[in-house]
Amino acid sequence: MEVWTIQKLLGWIADYFTKNQLDAARLSAELLLCHVLGLERIELYTLYDRVVQQPQLGQLRALVKRAVEHEPIAYLVGRCEFYSLTLKITSDCLIPRPETEELVEKAIDFLRRRSGPRQVLDLCTGSGCIAAAIAKNCPQTQIAATDISDAALAVAAENIKKHNLQQQVTLLCGDLYDPIIKGLGQDRFDLIISNPPYVSSSAYEKLAPNIKDYEPKAALYGGPDGLDYYRRILEKCGDFLKPDGALMVEIGYAQGMAVRELIEKSGLFADITILKDLSKNDRIAAAVRNPHQKIDNLSC
Ligand code: GLN
């Protein structure tokens, strides 16, 4: 009978993933092995010669098969890393992307430059990744995080609890601002932040199978031109933002101009910045009400 050590399995799975044109073949192989064996990544290399037997071999085989059918590794292992936090992830929520870490970084920069208690509203929180990362890094911040999907919010609740952030983050179920009741508790925010669904109809059809066939459409699809949520966020933004507050949203790679125009049309902001991601695509729109707090003054 063939003997499968960790080393041999890693090599075999990584090769198989490469042949099947999966991204990040080696990393994906490592994550699946860690999941099945209950190890950290570093331990794979210290236990290179350990022999893996049934039933773990069978579990691995099943996961490898699902992975080559394009099921995302984050869903297969039920977790992912975001802004140095390990988060629980299920197919009820979008898998946090590295681009969204850049949005979080801008938000943290902005919040750190303010003094006293700060209030943030995170719309379409999904797994709670943005709220958790901000809360962890800005202890003086209170965050209200809303989402229309109670299944996604259940995942967010686990993430908030796992990182002990219940004192800072309040999760609320409902459409955008609906759960924020005016006059009842906190209803004015220093920062409104969101990574809303922003994929247009034509872009949705062209999404890679690992996204289109597995991630929730409700978390991706932003209406015919992908801009529906920005319109709706801007419609009520003035009611919930402090007079010197800011709006920061993640946007699609070619939506910079269109989102800038929508923000301008709202007439609420003194300065608007469109920031690019590491691949030089439009990725963040940031707007401030006070012209002295321009976002492009902050470190990129
Ligand atoms: N960035 C996601 C993608 O890869 C879209 C996320 C969103 O719609 N908010 O398609």
CSV table of C-alpha atoms and ligand atoms in Angstrom, one decimal:
chain,number,residue,atom,x,y,z
A,1,MET,CA,0.0,0.0,0.0
A,2,GLU,CA,1.2,3.5,-0.9
A,3,VAL,CA,2.6,5.5,2.0
A,4,TRP,CA,1.5,9.2,2.0
A,5,THR,CA,3.6,11.6,4.1
A,6,ILE,CA,2.7,15.2,4.5
A,7,GLN,CA,5.5,16.1,2.1
A,8,LYS,CA,4.3,13.8,-0.6
A,9,LEU,CA,0.7,14.8,-0.2
A,10,LEU,CA,1.6,18.5,-0.4
A,11,GLY,CA,3.6,17.9,-3.6
A,12,TRP,CA,0.9,15.8,-5.2
A,13,ILE,CA,-2.0,18.1,-4.4
A,14,ALA,CA,-0.1,21.2,-5.4
A,15,ASP,CA,0.8,19.6,-8.8
A,16,TYR,CA,-2.8,18.5,-9.3
A,17,PHE,CA,-4.1,22.0,-8.6
A,18,THR,CA,-1.5,23.5,-11.0
A,19,LYS,CA,-2.6,21.0,-13.7
A,20,ASN,CA,-6.2,22.1,-13.1
A,21,GLN,CA,-5.2,25.7,-13.4
A,22,LEU,CA,-6.1,26.6,-9.8
A,23,ASP,CA,-4.7,29.9,-8.4
A,24,ALA,CA,-2.2,29.7,-5.6
A,25,ALA,CA,-1.8,25.9,-5.9
A,26,ARG,CA,0.7,25.4,-3.2
A,27,LEU,CA,-1.0,27.6,-0.6
A,28,SER,CA,-4.3,26.0,-1.3
A,29,ALA,CA,-2.8,22.5,-0.8
A,30,GLU,CA,-1.3,23.7,2.5
A,31,LEU,CA,-4.6,25.1,3.7
A,32,LEU,CA,-6.5,21.9,2.9
A,33,LEU,CA,-3.9,19.8,4.7
A,34,CYS,CA,-3.9,22.0,7.7
A,35,HIS,CA,-7.6,21.9,7.9
A,36,VAL,CA,-7.8,18.1,7.7
A,37,LEU,CA,-4.9,17.5,10.0
A,38,GLY,CA,-5.7,20.2,12.5
A,39,LEU,CA,-2.3,21.8,12.1
A,40,GLU,CA,-0.9,25.3,11.6
A,41,ARG,CA,0.9,26.0,8.3
A,42,ILE,CA,4.3,26.1,9.9
A,43,GLU,CA,3.7,22.7,11.5
A,44,LEU,CA,3.4,21.1,8.1
A,45,TYR,CA,7.0,21.7,7.5
A,46,THR,CA,8.2,20.5,10.9
A,47,LEU,CA,6.1,17.3,10.4
A,48,TYR,CA,7.1,16.7,6.8
A,49,ASP,CA,7.6,13.0,7.3
A,50,ARG,CA,4.5,12.3,9.2
A,51,VAL,CA,2.4,9.6,7.6
A,52,VAL,CA,-1.2,10.5,6.9
A,53,GLN,CA,-3.8,7.7,7.0
A,54,GLN,CA,-7.4,7.0,6.6
A,55,PRO,CA,-9.9,8.6,7.4
A,56,GLN,CA,-7.9,11.8,6.8
A,57,LEU,CA,-6.8,10.7,3.4
A,58,GLY,CA,-10.4,10.2,2.4
A,59,GLN,CA,-11.4,13.6,3.7
A,60,LEU,CA,-8.6,15.2,1.8
A,61,ARG,CA,-9.5,13.5,-1.4
A,62,ALA,CA,-13.1,14.8,-1.1
A,63,LEU,CA,-11.9,18.4,-0.5
A,64,VAL,CA,-9.4,18.3,-3.4
A,65,LYS,CA,-12.1,17.1,-5.7
A,66,ARG,CA,-14.4,20.0,-4.6
A,67,ALA,CA,-11.5,22.5,-5.0
A,68,VAL,CA,-10.8,21.5,-8.6
A,69,GLU,CA,-14.5,22.1,-9.3
A,70,HIS,CA,-13.7,25.7,-8.3
A,71,GLU,CA,-15.2,25.7,-4.8
A,72,PRO,CA,-13.3,28.4,-2.9
A,73,ILE,CA,-10.7,27.1,-0.4
A,74,ALA,CA,-12.1,29.6,2.2
A,75,TYR,CA,-15.5,27.8,2.1
A,76,LEU,CA,-13.9,24.4,2.1
A,77,VAL,CA,-11.9,25.1,5.3
A,78,GLY,CA,-14.5,27.5,6.8
A,79,ARG,CA,-12.1,30.3,7.5
A,80,CYS,CA,-9.8,32.9,6.1
A,81,GLU,CA,-7.3,35.6,7.1
A,82,PHE,CA,-8.3,39.2,7.0
A,83,TYR,CA,-6.2,42.1,8.3
A,84,SER,CA,-4.3,39.6,10.5
A,85,LEU,CA,-7.5,38.2,12.0
A,86,THR,CA,-8.7,34.6,11.4
A,87,LEU,CA,-12.3,34.8,10.5
A,88,LYS,CA,-15.0,32.2,10.2
A,89,ILE,CA,-16.4,32.1,6.6
A,90,THR,CA,-19.4,30.2,5.2
A,91,SER,CA,-21.0,30.3,1.8
A,92,ASP,CA,-23.6,32.7,3.3
A,93,CYS,CA,-21.1,35.5,3.0
A,94,LEU,CA,-18.6,37.0,0.6
A,95,ILE,CA,-15.0,35.9,1.1
A,96,PRO,CA,-13.1,38.9,2.3
A,97,ARG,CA,-10.6,40.1,-0.3
A,98,PRO,CA,-7.2,41.7,0.1
A,99,GLU,CA,-8.5,44.8,-1.6
A,100,THR,CA,-10.9,45.3,1.3
A,101,GLU,CA,-7.9,45.4,3.6
A,102,GLU,CA,-6.9,48.6,1.9
A,103,LEU,CA,-10.3,50.1,2.6
A,104,VAL,CA,-9.9,49.1,6.3
A,105,GLU,CA,-6.5,50.7,6.3
A,106,LYS,CA,-7.8,54.0,5.1
A,107,ALA,CA,-10.6,53.9,7.6
A,108,ILE,CA,-8.2,53.2,10.5
A,109,ASP,CA,-6.0,56.1,9.3
A,110,PHE,CA,-9.0,58.5,9.3
A,111,LEU,CA,-10.3,57.3,12.7
A,112,ARG,CA,-6.9,57.5,14.4
A,113,ARG,CA,-6.6,61.2,13.4
A,114,ARG,CA,-9.8,62.0,15.4
A,115,SER,CA,-10.0,62.3,19.1
A,116,GLY,CA,-12.5,61.1,21.6
A,117,PRO,CA,-15.1,58.3,21.1
A,118,ARG,CA,-15.7,57.5,17.4
A,119,GLN,CA,-18.8,56.1,15.8
A,120,VAL,CA,-18.7,54.0,12.6
A,121,LEU,CA,-21.5,52.6,10.5
A,122,ASP,CA,-20.6,49.6,8.4
A,123,LEU,CA,-23.3,48.9,5.8
A,124,CYS,CA,-23.5,45.4,4.2
A,125,THR,CA,-21.1,43.9,6.8
A,126,GLY,CA,-21.4,40.3,5.6
A,127,SER,CA,-18.9,38.2,7.6
A,128,GLY,CA,-18.2,41.3,9.7
A,129,CYS,CA,-14.7,41.5,8.4
A,130,ILE,CA,-14.5,45.4,8.1
A,131,ALA,CA,-16.2,45.9,11.5
A,132,ALA,CA,-14.0,43.4,13.2
A,133,ALA,CA,-10.7,44.8,11.8
A,134,ILE,CA,-11.6,48.4,12.6
A,135,ALA,CA,-12.8,47.5,16.1
A,136,LYS,CA,-9.6,45.5,16.8
A,137,ASN,CA,-7.4,48.3,15.7
A,138,CYS,CA,-9.3,51.3,17.0
A,139,PRO,CA,-10.3,50.5,20.6
A,140,GLN,CA,-12.1,53.9,21.0
A,141,THR,CA,-14.5,53.1,18.2
A,142,GLN,CA,-18.1,51.9,18.4
A,143,ILE,CA,-19.4,50.2,15.3
A,144,ALA,CA,-23.0,49.6,14.1
A,145,ALA,CA,-22.9,47.0,11.4
A,146,THR,CA,-25.9,46.1,9.3
A,147,ASP,CA,-26.7,43.5,6.7
A,148,ILE,CA,-30.0,42.3,5.1
A,149,SER,CA,-28.9,38.6,5.4
A,150,ASP,CA,-29.5,37.1,8.8
A,151,ALA,CA,-27.4,34.1,7.8
A,152,ALA,CA,-24.4,36.4,7.0
A,153,LEU,CA,-25.0,38.2,10.3
A,154,ALA,CA,-24.8,34.9,12.2
A,155,VAL,CA,-21.3,34.4,10.8
A,156,ALA,CA,-20.5,38.0,11.7
A,157,ALA,CA,-21.7,37.4,15.2
A,158,GLU,CA,-19.3,34.5,15.6
A,159,ASN,CA,-16.4,36.6,14.3
A,160,ILE,CA,-17.2,39.4,16.7
A,161,LYS,CA,-17.4,37.0,19.6
A,162,LYS,CA,-14.3,35.1,18.6
A,163,HIS,CA,-12.2,38.3,18.7
A,164,ASN,CA,-14.0,39.6,21.9
A,165,LEU,CA,-15.4,42.7,20.2
A,166,GLN,CA,-18.9,42.5,21.5
A,167,GLN,CA,-18.5,45.7,23.5
A,168,GLN,CA,-17.6,47.6,20.4
A,169,VAL,CA,-19.6,46.1,17.6
A,170,THR,CA,-23.4,46.0,17.4
A,171,LEU,CA,-24.8,43.8,14.6
A,172,LEU,CA,-28.2,44.8,13.2
A,173,CYS,CA,-30.3,43.0,10.6
A,174,GLY,CA,-32.0,45.1,7.9
A,175,ASP,CA,-31.6,46.9,4.6
A,176,LEU,CA,-28.7,49.5,4.7
A,177,TYR,CA,-29.8,52.2,7.2
A,178,ASP,CA,-33.2,50.7,8.1
A,179,PRO,CA,-32.1,49.3,11.4
A,180,ILE,CA,-30.6,52.6,12.6
A,181,ILE,CA,-33.5,54.4,14.2
A,182,LYS,CA,-33.3,58.2,14.3
A,183,GLY,CA,-33.4,59.6,17.8
A,184,LEU,CA,-32.8,56.2,19.4
A,185,GLY,CA,-29.3,55.8,20.6
A,186,GLN,CA,-26.4,56.4,18.2
A,187,ASP,CA,-27.6,57.8,14.9
A,188,ARG,CA,-24.8,60.1,13.7
A,189,PHE,CA,-21.5,58.7,12.6
A,190,ASP,CA,-17.9,59.9,12.1
A,191,LEU,CA,-17.5,57.3,9.3
A,192,ILE,CA,-19.9,55.4,7.1
A,193,ILE,CA,-18.1,52.5,5.4
A,194,SER,CA,-19.2,49.8,3.1
A,195,ASN,CA,-18.2,47.1,0.7
A,196,PRO,CA,-21.6,46.8,-1.0
A,197,PRO,CA,-22.5,44.5,-3.9
A,198,TYR,CA,-21.2,46.3,-6.9
A,199,VAL,CA,-20.9,43.9,-9.8
A,200,SER,CA,-22.9,45.0,-12.9
A,201,SER,CA,-25.2,42.6,-15.0
A,202,SER,CA,-22.6,42.2,-17.7
A,203,ALA,CA,-19.7,41.8,-15.3
A,204,TYR,CA,-21.7,39.2,-13.3
A,205,GLU,CA,-22.0,37.0,-16.3
A,206,LYS,CA,-18.3,37.0,-16.8
A,207,LEU,CA,-17.2,36.3,-13.2
A,208,ALA,CA,-14.9,33.4,-12.7
A,209,PRO,CA,-16.7,30.1,-11.7
A,210,ASN,CA,-15.1,30.1,-8.2
A,211,ILE,CA,-17.0,33.4,-7.6
A,212,LYS,CA,-20.2,33.1,-9.7
A,213,ASP,CA,-21.0,29.5,-8.8
A,214,TYR,CA,-20.2,29.7,-5.1
A,215,GLU,CA,-20.4,33.2,-3.6
A,216,PRO,CA,-23.8,34.7,-2.7
A,217,LYS,CA,-25.2,36.7,-5.7
A,218,ALA,CA,-26.9,39.0,-3.2
A,219,ALA,CA,-23.4,40.0,-1.9
A,220,LEU,CA,-22.0,40.7,-5.4
A,221,TYR,CA,-24.7,42.0,-7.8
A,222,GLY,CA,-25.2,45.7,-7.6
A,223,GLY,CA,-28.0,46.2,-10.2
A,224,PRO,CA,-27.7,46.6,-14.0
A,225,ASP,CA,-24.8,49.1,-13.8
A,226,GLY,CA,-23.5,47.9,-10.5
A,227,LEU,CA,-24.1,51.3,-8.9
A,228,ASP,CA,-27.5,50.7,-7.2
A,229,TYR,CA,-26.1,50.5,-3.6
A,230,TYR,CA,-24.0,53.7,-4.0
A,231,ARG,CA,-27.1,55.6,-5.1
A,232,ARG,CA,-29.1,54.2,-2.1
A,233,ILE,CA,-26.2,54.8,0.4
A,234,LEU,CA,-25.8,58.4,-0.8
A,235,GLU,CA,-29.5,59.1,-0.7
A,236,LYS,CA,-29.6,58.9,3.1
A,237,CYS,CA,-25.9,59.5,3.9
A,238,GLY,CA,-26.6,63.1,5.0
A,239,ASP,CA,-29.1,62.0,7.6
A,240,PHE,CA,-26.5,59.8,9.4
A,241,LEU,CA,-23.1,61.4,8.9
A,242,LYS,CA,-21.7,64.0,11.3
A,243,PRO,CA,-21.0,67.4,9.8
A,244,ASP,CA,-17.3,66.5,9.6
A,245,GLY,CA,-17.8,62.8,8.9
A,246,ALA,CA,-16.5,60.7,6.0
A,247,LEU,CA,-17.8,58.1,3.6
A,248,MET,CA,-15.6,55.3,2.4
A,249,VAL,CA,-16.8,52.6,0.0
A,250,GLU,CA,-15.1,49.9,-2.0
A,251,ILE,CA,-15.9,50.2,-5.7
A,252,GLY,CA,-15.4,48.1,-8.9
A,253,TYR,CA,-12.2,48.4,-10.9
A,254,ALA,CA,-13.7,50.8,-13.5
A,255,GLN,CA,-16.3,52.6,-11.3
A,256,GLY,CA,-14.2,55.5,-10.1
A,257,MET,CA,-15.6,58.1,-12.4
A,258,ALA,CA,-19.2,57.1,-12.0
A,259,VAL,CA,-19.0,56.9,-8.2
A,260,ARG,CA,-17.2,60.2,-8.1
A,261,GLU,CA,-20.1,61.8,-10.0
A,262,LEU,CA,-22.7,60.2,-7.8
A,263,ILE,CA,-20.9,61.5,-4.7
A,264,GLU,CA,-20.6,65.0,-6.3
A,265,LYS,CA,-24.3,65.0,-7.1
A,266,SER,CA,-25.2,64.3,-3.5
A,267,GLY,CA,-23.7,67.8,-2.7
A,268,LEU,CA,-22.7,66.5,0.8
A,269,PHE,CA,-19.0,66.4,0.5
A,270,ALA,CA,-16.2,69.0,0.3
A,271,ASP,CA,-13.6,66.6,-1.2
A,272,ILE,CA,-13.7,63.3,-3.0
A,273,THR,CA,-10.7,60.9,-3.6
A,274,ILE,CA,-10.7,57.8,-5.8
A,275,LEU,CA,-7.9,55.4,-4.7
A,276,LYS,CA,-6.4,52.6,-6.7
A,277,ASP,CA,-5.6,49.1,-5.4
A,278,LEU,CA,-2.2,47.4,-5.7
A,279,SER,CA,-3.1,46.3,-9.2
A,280,LYS,CA,-3.7,50.0,-10.1
A,281,ASN,CA,-7.5,49.5,-10.5
A,282,ASP,CA,-10.0,52.0,-9.0
A,283,ARG,CA,-10.9,50.4,-5.6
A,284,ILE,CA,-11.9,52.9,-3.0
A,285,ALA,CA,-14.0,56.1,-3.1
A,286,ALA,CA,-13.5,58.3,0.0
A,287,ALA,CA,-15.3,61.5,0.6
A,288,VAL,CA,-15.0,64.0,3.5
A,289,ARG,CA,-17.4,66.7,4.6
A,290,ASN,CA,-14.6,68.9,6.1
A,291,PRO,CA,-12.2,70.0,3.3
A,292,HIS,CA,-9.3,70.0,5.8
A,293,GLN,CA,-9.5,66.2,6.3
A,294,LYS,CA,-8.8,65.2,2.7
A,295,ILE,CA,-8.1,61.5,2.4
A,296,ASP,CA,-5.3,61.9,-0.1
A,297,ASN,CA,-3.3,63.6,2.6
A,298,LEU,CA,-3.2,60.2,4.4
A,299,SER,CA,-0.5,57.7,3.8
A,300,CYS,CA,-1.3,55.4,0.9
B,1,GLN,N1,-14.5,42.2,-5.3
B,1,GLN,C1,-15.6,41.3,-5.5
B,1,GLN,C2,-15.2,40.5,-6.8
B,1,GLN,O1,-14.2,39.9,-6.9
B,1,GLN,C3,-16.9,42.0,-5.6
B,1,GLN,C4,-17.2,42.4,-4.2
B,1,GLN,C5,-18.4,43.2,-4.2
B,1,GLN,O2,-19.3,43.2,-5.0
B,1,GLN,N2,-18.5,44.0,-3.1
B,1,GLN,O3,-16.0,40.3,-7.7
